[in-house]
XYZ file of C-alpha atoms in Angstrom:
130
model
C -20.573 36.249 151.841
C -17.725 37.650 149.746
C -14.538 38.728 151.404
C -11.483 40.808 150.233
C -8.001 40.444 151.657
C -5.873 43.526 152.330
C -2.507 44.182 153.784
C -2.408 46.008 157.052
C -2.817 48.903 157.746
C -5.392 49.162 154.968
C -8.155 47.333 156.895
C -7.359 49.499 160.019
C -7.563 52.711 158.013
C -10.952 51.587 156.426
C -12.403 50.528 159.747
C -11.372 53.912 161.219
C -13.126 55.550 158.210
C -9.905 57.301 157.098
C -9.786 55.302 153.816
C -13.034 55.308 151.943
C -11.788 54.141 148.501
C -10.061 50.832 148.142
C -7.952 50.620 144.983
C -7.143 47.609 142.825
C -5.465 46.943 139.498
C -8.455 44.895 138.412
C -12.112 45.670 137.753
C -14.992 43.865 139.288
C -18.671 44.350 138.727
C -19.408 43.285 142.360
C -21.426 45.867 144.432
C -22.765 45.157 147.827
C -21.689 44.115 151.328
C -18.410 42.278 151.843
C -16.075 41.146 154.630
C -12.794 42.863 155.204
C -9.829 40.423 155.658
C -6.519 41.577 157.172
C -3.852 39.485 155.552
C -0.718 38.386 157.287
C 1.350 40.948 155.289
C 1.988 44.589 155.884
C 2.486 47.770 153.927
C 5.378 49.165 156.178
C 5.410 52.601 154.373
C 1.702 53.156 155.255
C 2.313 51.999 158.863
C 5.027 54.557 159.195
C 3.076 57.355 157.427
C 0.065 56.929 159.739
C 2.167 56.260 162.815
C 0.544 52.979 163.611
C 2.003 50.222 165.886
C 2.469 47.165 163.737
C 2.208 44.768 166.668
C -1.263 46.118 167.511
C -2.683 45.379 164.076
C -4.781 42.252 163.652
C -3.670 39.920 160.914
C -4.958 36.675 159.359
C -8.592 37.417 160.175
C -11.879 38.893 159.099
C -11.935 42.343 160.968
C -14.984 44.032 159.589
C -17.403 44.584 156.770
C -18.234 47.367 154.253
C -20.373 47.967 151.325
C -19.026 48.796 147.824
C -21.465 51.352 146.434
C -19.615 52.383 143.389
C -16.476 52.334 141.210
C -14.199 55.105 140.059
C -11.783 54.476 137.149
C -8.471 56.348 137.436
C -6.965 56.648 133.937
C -4.508 59.420 134.705
C -2.365 60.473 137.676
C -4.308 63.719 137.867
C -7.617 61.774 138.372
C -5.872 59.508 140.933
C -4.452 62.397 142.905
C -7.804 64.244 143.187
C -8.858 61.436 145.560
C -5.672 61.094 147.606
C -7.633 61.947 150.805
C -10.032 58.971 150.120
C -7.595 56.241 148.903
C -4.470 57.459 150.873
C -2.005 56.070 148.370
C 0.964 58.215 147.044
C 0.818 56.509 143.697
C -1.076 53.742 141.806
C 0.573 50.484 140.957
C -0.522 50.931 137.383
C -3.046 52.846 135.328
C -5.880 52.403 134.958
C -6.455 51.759 138.667
C -9.958 50.998 139.966
C -11.237 52.673 143.090
C -14.032 50.859 144.971
C -16.191 53.374 146.959
C -16.740 52.065 150.500
C -19.726 52.966 152.715
C -21.460 51.417 155.763
C -18.182 50.367 157.318
C -18.396 48.262 160.487
C -15.740 46.792 162.654
C -16.184 43.278 164.110
C -15.831 43.204 167.896
C -14.168 39.803 167.700
C -12.054 39.087 164.598
C -12.509 35.687 162.944
C -9.289 33.905 162.124
C -9.203 32.609 158.466
C -6.779 32.318 155.579
C -7.149 34.946 152.894
C -7.191 34.506 149.127
C -6.680 36.703 146.055
C -9.540 38.724 144.635
C -13.017 38.328 146.231
C -13.484 34.938 147.883
C -16.430 33.280 149.615
C -16.674 32.961 153.340
C -19.358 31.134 155.344
C -19.314 32.892 158.694
C -21.516 30.259 160.230
C -18.871 27.677 159.706
C -16.083 29.953 161.065
C -17.745 30.884 164.331
C -16.796 28.829 167.439
């Protein structure tokens, strides 16, 4: 199954259904279910903004899954800002920015420790379960 690594607190915000669009600077044609991987890195500004406790955030593990059901292309800041309540980012890294629409979000009860990678990467959960 495909997985996508994200800095905390992005996975936490997705799993709590506060963030329903994941933005990237690259475009993918992938649609469907994928695993959410929480990387070992943090976005401190978002942790502060959402008043989260850094030490309580799971890192270095698959923490949930979601389904990408569509893609929005943000060519202008105006377009990007219209969806602020969905992607939760103050500004894009660059334009165009691609917004992956997330639905059917589920949190794993027991995170699965694995090392993340860039872009979408393949994970065989049967091999990872102990």
